PDB file of C-alpha atoms in Angstrom:
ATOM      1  CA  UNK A   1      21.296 -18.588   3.923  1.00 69.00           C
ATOM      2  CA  UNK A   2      23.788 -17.556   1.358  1.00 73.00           C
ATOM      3  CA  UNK A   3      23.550 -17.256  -2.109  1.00 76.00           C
ATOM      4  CA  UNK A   4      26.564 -20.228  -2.493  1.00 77.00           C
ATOM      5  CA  UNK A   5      23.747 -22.202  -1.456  1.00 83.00           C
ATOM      6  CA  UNK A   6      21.579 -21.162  -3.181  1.00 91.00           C
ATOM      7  CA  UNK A   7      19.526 -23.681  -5.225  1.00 93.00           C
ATOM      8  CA  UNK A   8      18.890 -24.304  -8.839  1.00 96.00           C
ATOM      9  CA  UNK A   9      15.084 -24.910  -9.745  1.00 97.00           C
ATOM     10  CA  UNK A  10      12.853 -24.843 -12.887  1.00 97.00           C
ATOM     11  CA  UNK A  11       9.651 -24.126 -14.236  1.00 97.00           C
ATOM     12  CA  UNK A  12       7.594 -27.076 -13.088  1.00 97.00           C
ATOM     13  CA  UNK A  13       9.020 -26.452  -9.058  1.00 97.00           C
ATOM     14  CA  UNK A  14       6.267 -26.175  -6.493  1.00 97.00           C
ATOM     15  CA  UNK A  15       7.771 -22.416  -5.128  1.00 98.00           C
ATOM     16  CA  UNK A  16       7.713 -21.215  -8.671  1.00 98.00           C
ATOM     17  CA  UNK A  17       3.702 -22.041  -9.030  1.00 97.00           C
ATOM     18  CA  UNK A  18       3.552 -20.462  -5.836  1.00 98.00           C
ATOM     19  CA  UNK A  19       5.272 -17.078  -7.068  1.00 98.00           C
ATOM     20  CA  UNK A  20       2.747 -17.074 -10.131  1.00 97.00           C
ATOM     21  CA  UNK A  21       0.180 -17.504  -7.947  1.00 97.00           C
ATOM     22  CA  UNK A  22       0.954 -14.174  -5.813  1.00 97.00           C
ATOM     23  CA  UNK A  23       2.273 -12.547  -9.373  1.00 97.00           C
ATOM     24  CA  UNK A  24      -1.641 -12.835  -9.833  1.00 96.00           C
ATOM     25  CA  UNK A  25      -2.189 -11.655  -6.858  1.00 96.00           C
ATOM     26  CA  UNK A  26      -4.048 -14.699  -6.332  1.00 95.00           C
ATOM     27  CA  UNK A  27      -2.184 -14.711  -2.277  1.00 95.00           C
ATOM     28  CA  UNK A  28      -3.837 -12.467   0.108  1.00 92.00           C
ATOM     29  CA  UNK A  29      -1.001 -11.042   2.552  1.00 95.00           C
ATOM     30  CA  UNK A  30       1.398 -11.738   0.321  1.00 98.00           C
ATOM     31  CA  UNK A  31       3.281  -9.867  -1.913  1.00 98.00           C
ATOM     32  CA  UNK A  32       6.144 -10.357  -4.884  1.00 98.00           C
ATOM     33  CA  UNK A  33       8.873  -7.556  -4.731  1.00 97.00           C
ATOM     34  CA  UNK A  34      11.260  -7.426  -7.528  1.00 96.00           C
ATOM     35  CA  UNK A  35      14.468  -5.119  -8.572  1.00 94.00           C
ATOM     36  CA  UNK A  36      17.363  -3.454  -7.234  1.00 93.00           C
ATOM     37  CA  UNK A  37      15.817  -0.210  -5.412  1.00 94.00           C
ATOM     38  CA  UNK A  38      12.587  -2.317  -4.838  1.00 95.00           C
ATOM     39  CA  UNK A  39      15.072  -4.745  -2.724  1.00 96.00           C
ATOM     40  CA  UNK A  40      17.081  -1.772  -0.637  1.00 95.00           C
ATOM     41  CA  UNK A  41      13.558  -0.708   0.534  1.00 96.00           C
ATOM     42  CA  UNK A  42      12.552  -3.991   2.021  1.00 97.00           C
ATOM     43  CA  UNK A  43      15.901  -4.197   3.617  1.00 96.00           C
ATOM     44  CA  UNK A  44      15.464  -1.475   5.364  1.00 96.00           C
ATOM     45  CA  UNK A  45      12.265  -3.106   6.815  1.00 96.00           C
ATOM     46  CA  UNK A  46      12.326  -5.406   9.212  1.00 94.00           C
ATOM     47  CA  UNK A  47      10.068  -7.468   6.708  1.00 95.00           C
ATOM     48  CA  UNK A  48      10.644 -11.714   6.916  1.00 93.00           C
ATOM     49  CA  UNK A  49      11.361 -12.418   3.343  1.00 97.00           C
ATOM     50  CA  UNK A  50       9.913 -15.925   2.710  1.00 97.00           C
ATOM     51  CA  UNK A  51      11.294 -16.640  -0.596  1.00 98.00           C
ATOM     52  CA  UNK A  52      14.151 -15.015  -3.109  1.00 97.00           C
ATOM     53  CA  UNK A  53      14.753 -16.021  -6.450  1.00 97.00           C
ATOM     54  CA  UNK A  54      18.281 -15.174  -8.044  1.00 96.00           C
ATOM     55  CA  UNK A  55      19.224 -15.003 -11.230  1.00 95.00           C
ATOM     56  CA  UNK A  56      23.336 -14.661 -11.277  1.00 93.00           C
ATOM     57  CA  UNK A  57      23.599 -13.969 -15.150  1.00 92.00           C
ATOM     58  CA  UNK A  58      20.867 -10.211 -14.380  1.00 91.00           C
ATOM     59  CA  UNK A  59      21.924  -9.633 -10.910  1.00 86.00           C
ATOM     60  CA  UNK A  60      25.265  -8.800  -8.702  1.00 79.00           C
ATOM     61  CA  UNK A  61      26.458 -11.094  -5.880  1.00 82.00           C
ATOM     62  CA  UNK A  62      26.786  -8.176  -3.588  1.00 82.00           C
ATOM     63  CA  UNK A  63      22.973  -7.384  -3.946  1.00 83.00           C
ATOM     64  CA  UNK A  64      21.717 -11.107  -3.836  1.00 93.00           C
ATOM     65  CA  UNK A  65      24.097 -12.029  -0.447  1.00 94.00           C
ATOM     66  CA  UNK A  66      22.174  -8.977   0.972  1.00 93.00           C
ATOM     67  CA  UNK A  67      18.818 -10.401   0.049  1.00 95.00           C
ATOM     68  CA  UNK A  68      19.831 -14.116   0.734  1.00 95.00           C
ATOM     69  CA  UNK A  69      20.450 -13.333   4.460  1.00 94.00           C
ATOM     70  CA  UNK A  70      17.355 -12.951   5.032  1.00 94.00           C
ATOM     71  CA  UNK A  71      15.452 -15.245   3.214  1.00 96.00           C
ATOM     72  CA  UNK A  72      13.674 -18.174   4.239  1.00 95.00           C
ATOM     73  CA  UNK A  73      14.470 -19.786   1.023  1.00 96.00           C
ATOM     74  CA  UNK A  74      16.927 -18.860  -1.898  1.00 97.00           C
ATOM     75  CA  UNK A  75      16.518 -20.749  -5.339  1.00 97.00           C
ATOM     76  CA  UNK A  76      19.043 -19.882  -7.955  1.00 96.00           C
ATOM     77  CA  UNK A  77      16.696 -19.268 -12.009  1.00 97.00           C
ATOM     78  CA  UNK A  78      17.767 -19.004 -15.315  1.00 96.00           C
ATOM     79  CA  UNK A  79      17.633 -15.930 -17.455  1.00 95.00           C
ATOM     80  CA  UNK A  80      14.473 -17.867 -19.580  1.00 96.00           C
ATOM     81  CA  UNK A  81      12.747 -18.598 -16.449  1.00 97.00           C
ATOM     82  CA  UNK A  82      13.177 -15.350 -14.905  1.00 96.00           C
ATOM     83  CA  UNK A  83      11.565 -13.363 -18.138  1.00 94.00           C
ATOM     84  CA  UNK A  84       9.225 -15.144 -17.627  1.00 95.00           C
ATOM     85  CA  UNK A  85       8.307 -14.813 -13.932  1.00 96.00           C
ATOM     86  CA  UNK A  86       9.131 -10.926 -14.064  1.00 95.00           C
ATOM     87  CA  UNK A  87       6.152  -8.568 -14.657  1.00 92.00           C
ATOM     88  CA  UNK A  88       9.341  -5.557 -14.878  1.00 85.00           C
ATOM     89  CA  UNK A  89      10.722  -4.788 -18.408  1.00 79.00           C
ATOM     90  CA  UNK A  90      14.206  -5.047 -15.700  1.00 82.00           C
ATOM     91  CA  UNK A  91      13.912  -6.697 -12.642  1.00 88.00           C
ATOM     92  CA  UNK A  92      17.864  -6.638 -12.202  1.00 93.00           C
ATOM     93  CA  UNK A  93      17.845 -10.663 -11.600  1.00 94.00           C
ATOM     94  CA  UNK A  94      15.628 -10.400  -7.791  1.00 96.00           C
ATOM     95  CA  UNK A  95      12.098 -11.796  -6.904  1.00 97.00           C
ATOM     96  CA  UNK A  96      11.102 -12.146  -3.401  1.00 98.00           C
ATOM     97  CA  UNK A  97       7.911 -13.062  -1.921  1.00 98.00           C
ATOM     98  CA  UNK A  98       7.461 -11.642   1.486  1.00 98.00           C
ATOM     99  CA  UNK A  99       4.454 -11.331   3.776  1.00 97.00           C
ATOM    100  CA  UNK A 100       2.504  -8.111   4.284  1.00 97.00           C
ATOM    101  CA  UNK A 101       2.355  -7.257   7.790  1.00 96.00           C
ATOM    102  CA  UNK A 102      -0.982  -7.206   9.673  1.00 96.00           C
ATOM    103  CA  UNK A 103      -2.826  -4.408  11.446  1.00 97.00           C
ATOM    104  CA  UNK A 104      -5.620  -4.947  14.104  1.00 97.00           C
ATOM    105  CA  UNK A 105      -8.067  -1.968  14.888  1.00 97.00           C
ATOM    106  CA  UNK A 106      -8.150  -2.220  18.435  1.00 96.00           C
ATOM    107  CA  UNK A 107      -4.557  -1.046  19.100  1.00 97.00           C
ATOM    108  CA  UNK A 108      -4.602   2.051  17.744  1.00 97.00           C
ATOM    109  CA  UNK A 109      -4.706   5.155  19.759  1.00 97.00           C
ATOM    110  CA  UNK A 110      -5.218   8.248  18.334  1.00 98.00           C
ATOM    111  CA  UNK A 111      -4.379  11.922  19.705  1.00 98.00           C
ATOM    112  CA  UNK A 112      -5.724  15.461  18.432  1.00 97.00           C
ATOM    113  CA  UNK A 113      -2.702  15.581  15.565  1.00 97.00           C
ATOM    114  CA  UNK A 114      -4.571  12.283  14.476  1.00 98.00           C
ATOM    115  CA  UNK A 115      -4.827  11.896  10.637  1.00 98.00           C
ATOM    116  CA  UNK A 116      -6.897   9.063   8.902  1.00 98.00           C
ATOM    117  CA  UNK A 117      -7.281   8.576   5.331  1.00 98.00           C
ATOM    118  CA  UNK A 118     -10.345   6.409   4.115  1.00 98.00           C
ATOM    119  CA  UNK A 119     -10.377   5.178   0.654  1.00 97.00           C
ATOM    120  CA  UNK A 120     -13.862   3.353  -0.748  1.00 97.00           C
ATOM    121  CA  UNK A 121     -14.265   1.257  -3.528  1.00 95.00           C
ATOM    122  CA  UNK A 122     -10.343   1.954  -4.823  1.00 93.00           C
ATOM    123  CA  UNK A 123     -10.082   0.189  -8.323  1.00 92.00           C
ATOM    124  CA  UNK A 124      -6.638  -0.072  -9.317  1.00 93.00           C
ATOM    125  CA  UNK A 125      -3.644  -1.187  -7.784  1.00 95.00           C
ATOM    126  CA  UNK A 126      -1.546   1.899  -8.456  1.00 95.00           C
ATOM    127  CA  UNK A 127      -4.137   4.271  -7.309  1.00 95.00           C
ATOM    128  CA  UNK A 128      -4.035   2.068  -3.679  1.00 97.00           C
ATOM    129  CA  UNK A 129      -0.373   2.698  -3.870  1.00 98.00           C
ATOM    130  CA  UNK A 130      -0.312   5.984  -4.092  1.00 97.00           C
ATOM    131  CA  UNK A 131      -2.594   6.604  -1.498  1.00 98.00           C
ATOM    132  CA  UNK A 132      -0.336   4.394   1.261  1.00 98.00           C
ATOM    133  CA  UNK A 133       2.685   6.197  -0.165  1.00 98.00           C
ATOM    134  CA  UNK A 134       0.407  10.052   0.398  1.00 98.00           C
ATOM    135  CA  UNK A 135      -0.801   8.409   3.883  1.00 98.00           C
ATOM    136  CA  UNK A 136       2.807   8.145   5.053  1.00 98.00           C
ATOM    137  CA  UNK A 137       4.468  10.971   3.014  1.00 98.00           C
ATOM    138  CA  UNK A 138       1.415  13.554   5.626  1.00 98.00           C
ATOM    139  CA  UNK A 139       2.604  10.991   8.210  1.00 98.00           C
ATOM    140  CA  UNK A 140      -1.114  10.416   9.044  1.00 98.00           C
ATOM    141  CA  UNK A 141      -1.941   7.454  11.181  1.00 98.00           C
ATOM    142  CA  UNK A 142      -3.422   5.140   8.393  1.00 98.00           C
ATOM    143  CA  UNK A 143      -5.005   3.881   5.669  1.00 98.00           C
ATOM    144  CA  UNK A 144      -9.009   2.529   5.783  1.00 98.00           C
ATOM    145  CA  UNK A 145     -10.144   0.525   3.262  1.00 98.00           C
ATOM    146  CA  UNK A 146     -13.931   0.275   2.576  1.00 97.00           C
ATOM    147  CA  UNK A 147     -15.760  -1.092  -0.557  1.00 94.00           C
ATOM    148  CA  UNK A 148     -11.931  -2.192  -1.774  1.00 89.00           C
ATOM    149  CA  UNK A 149     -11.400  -3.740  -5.626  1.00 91.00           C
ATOM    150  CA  UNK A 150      -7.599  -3.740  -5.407  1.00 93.00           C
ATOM    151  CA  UNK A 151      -6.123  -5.506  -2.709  1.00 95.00           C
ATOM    152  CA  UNK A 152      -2.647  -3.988  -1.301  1.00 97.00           C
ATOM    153  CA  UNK A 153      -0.957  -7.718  -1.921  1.00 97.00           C
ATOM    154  CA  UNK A 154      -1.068  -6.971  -5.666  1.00 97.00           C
ATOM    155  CA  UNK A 155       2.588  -6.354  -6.671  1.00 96.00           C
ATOM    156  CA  UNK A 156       2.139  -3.025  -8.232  1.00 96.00           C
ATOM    157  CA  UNK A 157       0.824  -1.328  -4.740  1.00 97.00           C
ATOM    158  CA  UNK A 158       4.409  -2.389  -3.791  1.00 97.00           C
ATOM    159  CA  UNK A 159       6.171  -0.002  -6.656  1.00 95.00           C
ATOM    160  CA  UNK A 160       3.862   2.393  -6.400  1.00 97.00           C
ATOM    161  CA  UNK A 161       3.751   3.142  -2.744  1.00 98.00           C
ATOM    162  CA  UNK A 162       7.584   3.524  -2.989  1.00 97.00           C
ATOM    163  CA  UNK A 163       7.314   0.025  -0.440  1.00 97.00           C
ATOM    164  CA  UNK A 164       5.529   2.294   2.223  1.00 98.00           C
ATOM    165  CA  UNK A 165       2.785  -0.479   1.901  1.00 98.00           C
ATOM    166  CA  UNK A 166       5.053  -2.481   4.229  1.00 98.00           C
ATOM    167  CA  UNK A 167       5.369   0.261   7.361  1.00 98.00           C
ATOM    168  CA  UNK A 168       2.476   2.164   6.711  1.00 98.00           C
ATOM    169  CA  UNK A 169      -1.062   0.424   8.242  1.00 98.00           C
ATOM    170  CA  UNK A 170      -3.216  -0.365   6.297  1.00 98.00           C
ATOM    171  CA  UNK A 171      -7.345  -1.417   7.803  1.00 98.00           C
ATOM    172  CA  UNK A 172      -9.925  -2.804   5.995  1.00 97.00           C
ATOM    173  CA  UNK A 173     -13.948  -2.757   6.805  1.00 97.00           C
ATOM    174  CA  UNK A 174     -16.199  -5.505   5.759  1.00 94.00           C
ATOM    175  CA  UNK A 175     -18.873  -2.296   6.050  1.00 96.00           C
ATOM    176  CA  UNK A 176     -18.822   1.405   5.604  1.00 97.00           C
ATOM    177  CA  UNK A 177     -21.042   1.544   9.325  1.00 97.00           C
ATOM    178  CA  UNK A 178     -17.909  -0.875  10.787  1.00 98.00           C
ATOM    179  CA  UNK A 179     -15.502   1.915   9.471  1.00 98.00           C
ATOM    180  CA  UNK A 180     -17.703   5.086  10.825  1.00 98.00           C
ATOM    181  CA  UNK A 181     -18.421   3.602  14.105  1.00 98.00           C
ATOM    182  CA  UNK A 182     -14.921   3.180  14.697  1.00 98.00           C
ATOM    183  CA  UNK A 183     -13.896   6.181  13.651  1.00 98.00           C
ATOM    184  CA  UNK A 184     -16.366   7.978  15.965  1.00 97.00           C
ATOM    185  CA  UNK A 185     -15.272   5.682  18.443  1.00 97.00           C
ATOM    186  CA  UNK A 186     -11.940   7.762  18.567  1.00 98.00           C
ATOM    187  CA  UNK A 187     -13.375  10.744  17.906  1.00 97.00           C
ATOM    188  CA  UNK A 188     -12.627  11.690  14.928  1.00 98.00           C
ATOM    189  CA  UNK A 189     -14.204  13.944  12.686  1.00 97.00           C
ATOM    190  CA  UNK A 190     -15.122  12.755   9.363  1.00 97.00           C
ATOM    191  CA  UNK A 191     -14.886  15.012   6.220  1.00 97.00           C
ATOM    192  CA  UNK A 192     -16.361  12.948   2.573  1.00 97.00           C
ATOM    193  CA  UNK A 193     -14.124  14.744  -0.291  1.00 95.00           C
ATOM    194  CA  UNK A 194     -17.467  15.060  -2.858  1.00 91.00           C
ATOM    195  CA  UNK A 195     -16.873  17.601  -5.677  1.00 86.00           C
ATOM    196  CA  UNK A 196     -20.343  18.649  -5.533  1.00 85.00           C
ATOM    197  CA  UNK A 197     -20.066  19.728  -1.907  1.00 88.00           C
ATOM    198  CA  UNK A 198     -20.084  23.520  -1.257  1.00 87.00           C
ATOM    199  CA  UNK A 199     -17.979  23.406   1.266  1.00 85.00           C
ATOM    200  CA  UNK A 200     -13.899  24.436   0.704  1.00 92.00           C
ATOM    201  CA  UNK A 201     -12.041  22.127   2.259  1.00 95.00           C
ATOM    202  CA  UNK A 202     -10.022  25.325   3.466  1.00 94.00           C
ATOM    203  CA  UNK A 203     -12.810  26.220   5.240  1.00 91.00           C
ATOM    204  CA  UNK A 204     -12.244  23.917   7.588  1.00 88.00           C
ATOM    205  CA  UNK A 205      -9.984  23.668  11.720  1.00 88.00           C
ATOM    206  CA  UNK A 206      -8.844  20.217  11.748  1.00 94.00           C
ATOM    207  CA  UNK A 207      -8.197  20.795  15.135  1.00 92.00           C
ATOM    208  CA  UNK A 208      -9.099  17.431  16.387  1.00 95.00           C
ATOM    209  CA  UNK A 209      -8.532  13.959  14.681  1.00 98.00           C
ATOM    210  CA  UNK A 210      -9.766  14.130  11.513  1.00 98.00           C
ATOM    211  CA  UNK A 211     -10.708  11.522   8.652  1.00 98.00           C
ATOM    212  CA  UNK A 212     -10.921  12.506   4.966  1.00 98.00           C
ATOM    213  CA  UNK A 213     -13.333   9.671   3.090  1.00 98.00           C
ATOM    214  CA  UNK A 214     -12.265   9.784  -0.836  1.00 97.00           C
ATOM    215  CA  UNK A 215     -14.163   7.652  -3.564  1.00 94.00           C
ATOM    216  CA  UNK A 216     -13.293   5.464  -6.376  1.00 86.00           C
ATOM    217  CA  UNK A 217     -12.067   6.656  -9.477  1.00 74.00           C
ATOM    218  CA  UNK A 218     -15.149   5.410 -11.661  1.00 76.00           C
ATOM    219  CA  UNK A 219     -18.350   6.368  -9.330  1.00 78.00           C
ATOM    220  CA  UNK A 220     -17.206   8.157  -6.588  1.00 84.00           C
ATOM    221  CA  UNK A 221     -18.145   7.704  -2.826  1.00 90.00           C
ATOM    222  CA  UNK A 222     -20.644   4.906  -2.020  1.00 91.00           C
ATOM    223  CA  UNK A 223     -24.379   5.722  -0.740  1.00 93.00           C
ATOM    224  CA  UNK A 224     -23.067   4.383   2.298  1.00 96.00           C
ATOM    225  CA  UNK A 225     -20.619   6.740   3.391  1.00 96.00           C
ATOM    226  CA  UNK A 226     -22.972   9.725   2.450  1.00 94.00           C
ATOM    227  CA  UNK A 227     -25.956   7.425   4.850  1.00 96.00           C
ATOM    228  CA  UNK A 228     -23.097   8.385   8.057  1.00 96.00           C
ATOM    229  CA  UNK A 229     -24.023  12.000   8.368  1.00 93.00           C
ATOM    230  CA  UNK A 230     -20.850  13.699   7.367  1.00 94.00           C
ATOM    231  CA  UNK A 231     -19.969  16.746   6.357  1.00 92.00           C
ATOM    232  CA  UNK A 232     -19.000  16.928   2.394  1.00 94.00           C
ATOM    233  CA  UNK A 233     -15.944  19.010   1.516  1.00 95.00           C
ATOM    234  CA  UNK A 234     -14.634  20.325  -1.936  1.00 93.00           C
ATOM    235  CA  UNK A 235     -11.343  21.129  -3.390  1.00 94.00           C
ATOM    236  CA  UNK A 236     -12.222  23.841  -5.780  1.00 91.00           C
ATOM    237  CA  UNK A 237     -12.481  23.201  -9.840  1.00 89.00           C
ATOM    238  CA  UNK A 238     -10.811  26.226 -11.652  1.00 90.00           C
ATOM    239  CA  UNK A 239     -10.615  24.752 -14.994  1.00 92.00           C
ATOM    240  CA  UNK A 240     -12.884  22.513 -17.410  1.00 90.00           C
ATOM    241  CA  UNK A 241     -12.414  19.502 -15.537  1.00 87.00           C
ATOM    242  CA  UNK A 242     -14.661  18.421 -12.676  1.00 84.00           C
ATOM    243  CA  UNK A 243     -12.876  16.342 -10.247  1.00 83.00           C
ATOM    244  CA  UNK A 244      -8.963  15.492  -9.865  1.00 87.00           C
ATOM    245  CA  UNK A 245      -7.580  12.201  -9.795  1.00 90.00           C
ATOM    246  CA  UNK A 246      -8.328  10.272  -6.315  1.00 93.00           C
ATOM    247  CA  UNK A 247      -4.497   9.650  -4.717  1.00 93.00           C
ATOM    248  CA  UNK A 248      -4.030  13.859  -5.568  1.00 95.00           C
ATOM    249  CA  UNK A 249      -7.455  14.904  -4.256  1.00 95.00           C
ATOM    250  CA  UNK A 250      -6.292  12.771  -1.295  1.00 97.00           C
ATOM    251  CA  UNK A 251      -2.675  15.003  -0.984  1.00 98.00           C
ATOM    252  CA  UNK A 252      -3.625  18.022  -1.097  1.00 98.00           C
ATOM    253  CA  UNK A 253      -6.746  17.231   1.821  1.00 98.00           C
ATOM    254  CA  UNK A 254      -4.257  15.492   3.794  1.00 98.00           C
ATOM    255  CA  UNK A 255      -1.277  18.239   3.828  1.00 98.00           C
ATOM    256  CA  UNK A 256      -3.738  20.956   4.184  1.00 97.00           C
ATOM    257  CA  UNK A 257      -4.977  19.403   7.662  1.00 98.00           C
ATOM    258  CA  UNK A 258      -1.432  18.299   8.498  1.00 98.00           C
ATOM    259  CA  UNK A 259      -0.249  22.197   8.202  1.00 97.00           C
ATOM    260  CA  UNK A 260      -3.481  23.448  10.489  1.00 96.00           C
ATOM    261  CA  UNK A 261      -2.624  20.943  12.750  1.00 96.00           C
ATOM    262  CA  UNK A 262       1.136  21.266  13.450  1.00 96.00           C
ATOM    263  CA  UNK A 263       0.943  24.676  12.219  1.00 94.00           C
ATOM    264  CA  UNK A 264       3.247  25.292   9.420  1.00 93.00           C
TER     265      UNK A 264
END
């Protein structure tokens, strides 16, 4: 479809309710993407978009045609409705709605090099994408959900995670003994990041694949996870503070077994 085609709708049209509804993140495996760079990402994707929004008066042809290509559907919206379907300050005139893809335990196969980062009870949305954007910046197999309050559909995972949240795999556990059994299933060794654990993570030889478990930003890891029998691991505290924030604890855990394991 083209953006010549493209056409005009308003407030009260069924695909606009539908793009509040997953602007409250009130869609489950869907997602609303808006602006320029936001846009180039997911074209680089092979991502389905299901529905773009264009408004001519904030936006360039050129960028729109790109977007329009491969959209399902392509509604033209005025400046008034866009402000008021944009959660940006600039949006640059493009709202799409695509469809997160969807990852299945049971085909992953994991090596020595593996890398898994588990992330339990994650409040917020930017925190989750941070951690998909750390998960694929160590280029570590994937992200494990257990416990989760933010869901990776919400659109701010999407800015945040730098779109990563649409290559990078993300699973999700009904139970913290779902998530461990599988893990040992494959093997891994799992490390719970707890600042009150004696251990250094640094003291530590990764040489097999290896899970970090990290907690939520309010209360921590859940009883369950400590129930699994895992070893606790701390990243020193040099200063007054007592813990770092969850997506950096998660960085420098994840880079430090990345650099034991391909050894650099």
């Amino acid at each position: 479809m083209t953006v010549q085609n493209a056409r005009p709708i308003g407030a009260h049209h069924p695909s606009v309710r539908d793009l509040l509804t997953v602007r409250k993140d009130g869609a489950p495996g869907r997602i609303m993407i808006e602006g320029r760079w936001e846009h180039d990402r997911l074209l680089a994707t092979k991502t389905p978009i299901d529905t773009f929004f264009w408004c001519p008066e904030a936006s360039t042809t050129y960028a729109a045609e790109r977007i329009a290509e491969r959209a399902t559907e392509v509604y033209r919206i005025s400046e008034k409705l866009l402000s008021r379907l944009a959660r940006k300050t600039r949006s640059d005139g493009l709202i799409s709605v695509v469809r997160l893809p969807v990852w299945q335990p049971h085909t992953f196969r994991f090596t020595n090099s593996s890398l898994v980062l588990v992330a339990d009870g994650v409040e917020y949305a930017g925190n989750l994408g941070t951690l998909i954007r750390t998960v694929d910046a160590a280029n570590a197999d994937c992200l494990v959900l257990t416990s989760r309050r933010a869901r990776p559909s919400h659109p701010a995972v999407y800015s945040a995670s730098r779109g990563t949240v649409l290559t990078t795999p993300v699973l999700e556990f009904d139970e913290v003994s779902q998530a461990a059994r599988w893990l040992r299933g494959h093997g891994f060794r799992v490390h719970l990041a707890d600042p009150a654990a004696t251990g250094s993570y640094r003291c530590r030889a990764y040489d097999g694949p290896t899970a970090f478990v990290v907690g939520s930003e309010g209360s921590g890891l859940s009883k369950a996870w400590h129930e699994q029998g895992c070893e606790a691991v701390s990243i020193p505290m040099l200063g007054q503070a007592d813990s770092l924030n969850v997506a950096l604890s998660a960085g420098i855990l994840l880079f430090e077994a990345r650099a034991r394991k391909d050894g650099w």
